[in-house]
Amino acid sequence: MSHDRDRRARTAVTSQANRGERLVGGAASARGVTAAGVALAVVLAWALLPTSVTSPAGVQVTVVAVALTSAGLIGAVGMSQELGLRTALARLKLGPWMGVGFAVGFGLATLVWLAGDIEGYQGIVTASSLTPSALVCGVGFATLALAYRWTPQVLRRCGSSFDRRLRGNGPLSTGASVVWTLWAIAVLAQLIGAATSGLGYLADPRAELSASSSVGTVLTVFTSLGLLSSLLAAWRLAATRTAGAALLTVWVGGSQVVVGLFGGTKESAVIQFVALVIGYSARGKLRVIPIVATGLITMFFVAPFVTAYRAEIATSSGRLTPAQALQSIDYGSLLDNGKTSGSQAPGNQFIQRLSRIGDVAMVVAQSPTPVPFASPTDLLAGPVLGFIPRSLWPEKPVLDAGYQANIVYYHAPPSVYSSAALTPYGDLYRHGGVMVVIVGMLLLGFFVRVIDDRTGGRSASVDPRMLFLPMLFFTTLVKQETDYLSLAASIVSIVAAAAIGVRLTSSGSLTSQEVGARGRP
């Protein structure tokens, strides 16, 4: 008996010591990442345009970039908790990923303003007028991070309970047939969509703004399964390390990258790379080299290609159909777009498109005058709009906030079917100011923590189904480009897609215990 007590005591001491090491390591990681982020922001500021930081506008841009980069990194590390940042990112914890996304999109990318005012903002927003919008973004993100850390236990338990019911007790199936099934359903949905309404940027925007059917939403749900097939294929590759798994991963991921590029939507292509990296890293720590490679491919290939491709697609009467695009566009010549220089260099274009601070500044600068605040109660309709299908509510409002913002804030004529990025911060601010931003980001922080805490006693290292829901939310939450109302309305369709993916991978002979027994890669 005394030996048992001694053994239990030693085990408890060892557990406490390991936990202490994790906490100390997490604190050291927090200091290191924060210091590195601040140093990188300062170095980039001076390297991009050293002479401009002596001007008042340059000073403001530099301060905004350093402040928001630091806020994003501190928030990312804080939301990682004892997991550590790299492990939290590998396990696809959306809170830390949102911190990294905020640091890049609202912090580092702001340095592009050192080169001068950006033409697309029409002089309404200049390099010397970014500070008010930076305060709005900073307050909003800080609220999200604090809400994430202090989410009530009752909400977290509800999320875990819902997730357990969603996954059930069925065995996990990660066979190649499951990956093929997810991929085939997604491809079929894309083919139907391409034949009926177009594909991605090749679709007619006028038809989307006057949609009277739920078919498009259903096709979007099934198309999302393709992302899960890439994620699962990469997870299988890390678990089995076989040539067959590698070939399947290349085919499933590569084919969907090609489809995304053909549709003219860089997000659809890039998110496949992200899914492959996350799926492969889930059984260990996040690999830095694949993340850097994905960023470079996006900057120097995907973004320039899509920009040139969209210019070819656009016509005086609208956009080309998929069939017309295949017949008339010389895809090889589009690769020459990456050879341009000066202000049109691929890197410069990419950073301008990545930077989100100007989008918020356009709203802050014009609200509440000359553009009055919208009613904050409009935001309450988001979950309802997503829950009730259009087939049951033919008069359901179309979610066209980006199109309307392009008209109201950027003064584009209604005949220009283009969507402006509102961001959650900008959309909340235009519905009532800073207090609405605080309340909205508080609720979003709770929601993200509920998603991240859906453990149910399982880990993504042995059960990839844990990654399905955050993977489907990844683009919307990490880019932080979508308006708040559309984000809320998309919850139902995203949960539906995750539920379908979970059910398709919850029958088979290979259980999570058997997968875990194979060991880590």
Coordinates of C-alpha atoms in Angstrom, one line a residue, residues 75 79 81 92-99 141 143-145 147-151 155-156 159 424-425 440-455 469-470 473-474 476-478 480 484 487 491:
G75 CA -3.6 37.6 -28.4
M79 CA -5.4 32.2 -26.6
Q81 CA -2.8 28.8 -23.3
L92 CA -6.4 24.2 -35.7
K93 CA -7.4 26.3 -32.7
L94 CA -9.2 29.2 -34.4
G95 CA -8.5 31.7 -31.6
P96 CA -4.7 31.6 -32.0
W97 CA -5.1 31.5 -35.8
M98 CA -7.3 34.6 -35.6
G99 CA -4.5 36.3 -33.6
F141 CA -9.7 42.3 -31.3
T143 CA -12.4 42.2 -26.7
L144 CA -12.4 39.0 -28.7
A145 CA -9.2 37.7 -27.1
A147 CA -13.8 36.9 -24.3
Y148 CA -12.1 33.8 -25.6
R149 CA -10.0 33.4 -22.4
W150 CA -13.0 34.0 -20.1
T151 CA -15.8 32.1 -21.9
L155 CA -21.1 27.6 -23.0
R156 CA -18.0 25.4 -23.3
G159 CA -20.3 23.0 -27.2
P424 CA -16.4 42.2 -38.9
Y425 CA -15.0 45.4 -37.2
G440 CA -20.3 41.8 -31.3
M441 CA -16.6 40.8 -30.8
L442 CA -17.5 39.6 -27.3
L443 CA -20.1 37.2 -28.7
L444 CA -17.7 36.1 -31.5
G445 CA -15.0 35.4 -28.9
F446 CA -17.4 33.2 -27.0
F447 CA -18.3 31.4 -30.2
V448 CA -14.7 30.7 -31.3
R449 CA -13.8 29.4 -27.8
V450 CA -16.7 27.0 -28.0
I451 CA -15.5 25.7 -31.3
D452 CA -11.9 25.3 -30.0
D453 CA -13.0 23.5 -26.8
R454 CA -15.0 20.7 -28.5
T455 CA -12.6 18.0 -27.3
L469 CA -15.7 22.3 -38.1
P470 CA -12.7 24.7 -37.6
F473 CA -14.7 28.2 -40.5
F474 CA -11.0 28.9 -41.2
T476 CA -14.1 33.3 -42.8
L477 CA -12.6 33.8 -39.3
V478 CA -8.9 34.0 -39.9
Q480 CA -11.5 38.5 -41.0
Y484 CA -20.4 40.2 -39.4
L487 CA -20.5 35.4 -40.9
I491 CA -23.0 29.2 -39.3

